[in-house]
C-alpha positions as CSV (number, residue, x, y, z in Angstrom):
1,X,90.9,117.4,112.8
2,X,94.5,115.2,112.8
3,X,93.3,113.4,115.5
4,X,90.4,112.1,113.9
5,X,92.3,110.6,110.9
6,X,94.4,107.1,110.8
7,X,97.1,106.8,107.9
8,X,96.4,104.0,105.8
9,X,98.2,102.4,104.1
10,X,101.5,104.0,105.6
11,X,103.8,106.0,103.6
12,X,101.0,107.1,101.1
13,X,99.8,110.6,100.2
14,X,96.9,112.5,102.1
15,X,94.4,111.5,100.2
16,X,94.8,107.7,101.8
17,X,93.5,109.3,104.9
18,X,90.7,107.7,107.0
19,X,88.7,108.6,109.7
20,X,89.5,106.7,112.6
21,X,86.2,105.5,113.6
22,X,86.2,104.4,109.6
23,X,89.1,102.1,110.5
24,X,88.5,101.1,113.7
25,X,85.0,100.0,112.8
26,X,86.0,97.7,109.9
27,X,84.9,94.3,110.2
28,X,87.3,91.3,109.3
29,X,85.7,88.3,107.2
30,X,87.7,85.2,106.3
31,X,85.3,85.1,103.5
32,X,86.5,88.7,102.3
33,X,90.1,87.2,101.2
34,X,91.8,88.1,104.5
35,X,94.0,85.6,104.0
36,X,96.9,86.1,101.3
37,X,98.2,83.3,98.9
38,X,101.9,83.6,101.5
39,X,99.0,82.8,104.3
40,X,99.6,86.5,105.8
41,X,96.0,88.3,107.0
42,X,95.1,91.4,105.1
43,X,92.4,93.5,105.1
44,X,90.6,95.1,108.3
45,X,93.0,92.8,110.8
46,X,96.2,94.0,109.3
47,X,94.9,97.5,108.7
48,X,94.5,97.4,112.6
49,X,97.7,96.0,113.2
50,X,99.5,99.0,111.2
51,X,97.1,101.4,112.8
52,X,98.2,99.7,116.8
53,X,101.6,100.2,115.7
54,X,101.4,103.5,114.2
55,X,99.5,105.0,117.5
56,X,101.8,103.2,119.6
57,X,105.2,105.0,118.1
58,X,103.3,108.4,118.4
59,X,102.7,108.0,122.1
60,X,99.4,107.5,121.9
61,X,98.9,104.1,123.7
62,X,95.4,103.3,125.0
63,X,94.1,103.6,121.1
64,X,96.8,101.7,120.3
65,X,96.2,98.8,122.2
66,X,92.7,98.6,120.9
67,X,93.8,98.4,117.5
68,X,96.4,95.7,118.3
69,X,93.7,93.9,120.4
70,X,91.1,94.1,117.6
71,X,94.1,93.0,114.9
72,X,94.8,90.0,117.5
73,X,91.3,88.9,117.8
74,X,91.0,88.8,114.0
75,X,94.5,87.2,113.3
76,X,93.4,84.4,115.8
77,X,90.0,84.0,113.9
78,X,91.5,83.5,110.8
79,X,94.9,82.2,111.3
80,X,94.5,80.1,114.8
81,X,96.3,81.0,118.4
82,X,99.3,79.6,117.3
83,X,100.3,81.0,114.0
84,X,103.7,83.3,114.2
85,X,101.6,86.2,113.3
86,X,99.2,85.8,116.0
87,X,101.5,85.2,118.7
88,X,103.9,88.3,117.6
89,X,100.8,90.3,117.7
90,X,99.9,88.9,121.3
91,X,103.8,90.2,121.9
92,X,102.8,93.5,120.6
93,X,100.0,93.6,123.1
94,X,101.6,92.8,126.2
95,X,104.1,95.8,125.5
96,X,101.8,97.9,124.6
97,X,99.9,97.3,128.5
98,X,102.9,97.2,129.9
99,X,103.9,100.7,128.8
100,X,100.2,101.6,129.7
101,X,101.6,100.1,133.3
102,X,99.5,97.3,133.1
103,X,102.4,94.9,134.3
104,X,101.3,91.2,135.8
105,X,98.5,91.3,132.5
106,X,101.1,92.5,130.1
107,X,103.8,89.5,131.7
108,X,100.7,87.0,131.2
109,X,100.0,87.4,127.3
110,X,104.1,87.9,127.0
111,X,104.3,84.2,128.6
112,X,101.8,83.3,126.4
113,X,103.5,84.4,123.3
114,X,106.8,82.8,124.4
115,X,105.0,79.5,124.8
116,X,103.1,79.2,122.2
117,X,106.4,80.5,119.5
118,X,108.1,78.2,121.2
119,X,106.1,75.5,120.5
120,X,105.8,76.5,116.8
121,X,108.9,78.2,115.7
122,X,111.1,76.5,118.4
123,X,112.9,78.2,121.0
124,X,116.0,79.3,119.4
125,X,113.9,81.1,116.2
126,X,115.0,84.6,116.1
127,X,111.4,85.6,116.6
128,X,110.9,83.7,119.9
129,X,114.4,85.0,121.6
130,X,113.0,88.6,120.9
131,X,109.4,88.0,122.5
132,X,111.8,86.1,125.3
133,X,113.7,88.5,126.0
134,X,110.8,91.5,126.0
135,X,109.1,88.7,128.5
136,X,112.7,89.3,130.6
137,X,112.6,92.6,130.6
138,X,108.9,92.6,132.1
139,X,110.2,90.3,135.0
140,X,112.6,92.6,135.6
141,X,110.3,95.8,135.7
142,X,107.9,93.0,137.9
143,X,111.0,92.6,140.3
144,X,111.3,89.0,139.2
145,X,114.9,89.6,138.8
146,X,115.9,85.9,139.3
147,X,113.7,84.2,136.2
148,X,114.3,87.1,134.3
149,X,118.0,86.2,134.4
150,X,117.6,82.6,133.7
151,X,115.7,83.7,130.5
152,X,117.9,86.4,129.2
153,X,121.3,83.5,130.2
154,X,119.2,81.0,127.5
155,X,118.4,83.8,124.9
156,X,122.6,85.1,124.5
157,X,123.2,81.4,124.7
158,X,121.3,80.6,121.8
159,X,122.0,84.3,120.2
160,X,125.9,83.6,120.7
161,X,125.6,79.9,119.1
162,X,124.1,81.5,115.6
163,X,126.5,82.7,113.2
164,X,123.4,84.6,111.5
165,X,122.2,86.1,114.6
166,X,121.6,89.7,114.2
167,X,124.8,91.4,116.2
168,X,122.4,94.3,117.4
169,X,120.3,91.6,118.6
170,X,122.9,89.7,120.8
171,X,124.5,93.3,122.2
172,X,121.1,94.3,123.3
173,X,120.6,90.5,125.3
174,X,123.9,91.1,126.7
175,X,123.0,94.6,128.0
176,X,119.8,94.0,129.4
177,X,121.2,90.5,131.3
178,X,123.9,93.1,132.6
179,X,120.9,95.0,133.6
180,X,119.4,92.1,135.4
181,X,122.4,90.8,136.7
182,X,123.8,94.2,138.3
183,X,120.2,94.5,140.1
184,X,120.8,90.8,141.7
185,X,124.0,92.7,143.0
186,X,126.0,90.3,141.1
187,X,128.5,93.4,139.8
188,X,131.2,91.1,138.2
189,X,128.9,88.7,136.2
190,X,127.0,91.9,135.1
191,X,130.1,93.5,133.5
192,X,131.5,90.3,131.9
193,X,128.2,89.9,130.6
194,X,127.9,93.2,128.5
């Protein structure tokens, strides 16, 4: 059956083909080289990171988010709480749940990410204004209009002071303050915004 199979790696022929209880069984070990000379984790907790990801983008979210948590529990072992990879894969998580509707947890580990890519990366790296702004856009969704503003204000800030800032990037945290801002009733702002 198709459903009992997980692609690995992606993009390769059929006969890369797994069955998913094969992949979702496999055990990470430091000791295994999970770590690669650039410091990224391979083996069993990046194989579940592809596999969250790949389940995720075919709809099929409740196996994906025990893939991503399985590849965030071995990331953490290896590489700490607050390495990049770690943290984006916390991120990954938190939407993941809150597609699933799992809003207040999936706001929590999104607030975690945040925090803890802010404290490594900084808070105007490119990779922390994304996982801000997904946090904003759960705040909204949670009805917490008001501090999702105040983040999504700081990310085009930042966004709008970096020449190398990805202009897909900075439309889409001008849209979704619009969002926010229209919802807080504050019409003008919201179309000066986007």
């Amino acid at each position: 059956k198709v459903s009992q199979l997980a692609l690995l790696p992606q993009g390769q022929p059929e006969r890369h083909l797994r069955p998913k209880s094969e992949v979702y069984n496999m055990r990470f070990k430091p000791e295994d080289g999970a770590i690669d000379t650039d410091g990224t984790v391979i083996g069993a907790g990046k194989s579940q990171a592809e596999l969250g990801q790949m389940l995720k983008e075919t709809g099929r979210l409740p196996e994906s988010r025990v893939a991503t948590e399985r590849a965030q529990r071995a990331f953490e072992a290896v590489l700490g709480p607050r390495h990049p990879s770690t943290l984006t894969l916390l991120s990954n998580l938190a939407e993941i749940l809150h597609e699933l509707g799992d809003l207040e947890r999936s706001r929590s580990l999104a607030q975690q990410a945040v925090d803890g890519l802010e404290a490594t990366l900084g808070p105007g790296h490119p990779m922390t204004l994304t996982v801000t702004q997904n946090l904003a856009v759960m705040l909204h969704n949670l009805g917490r209009d008001e501090e999702a503003r105040r983040l999504l204000e700081r990310v085009v800030a930042m966004r709008s002071k970096d020449p190398g800032a990805a202009p897909a990037e900075t439309a889409m945290g001008h849209g979704v303050l619009a969002l926010v801002l229209d919802s807080l009733g504050k019409h003008a702002e919201a179309r000066a915004a986007y």
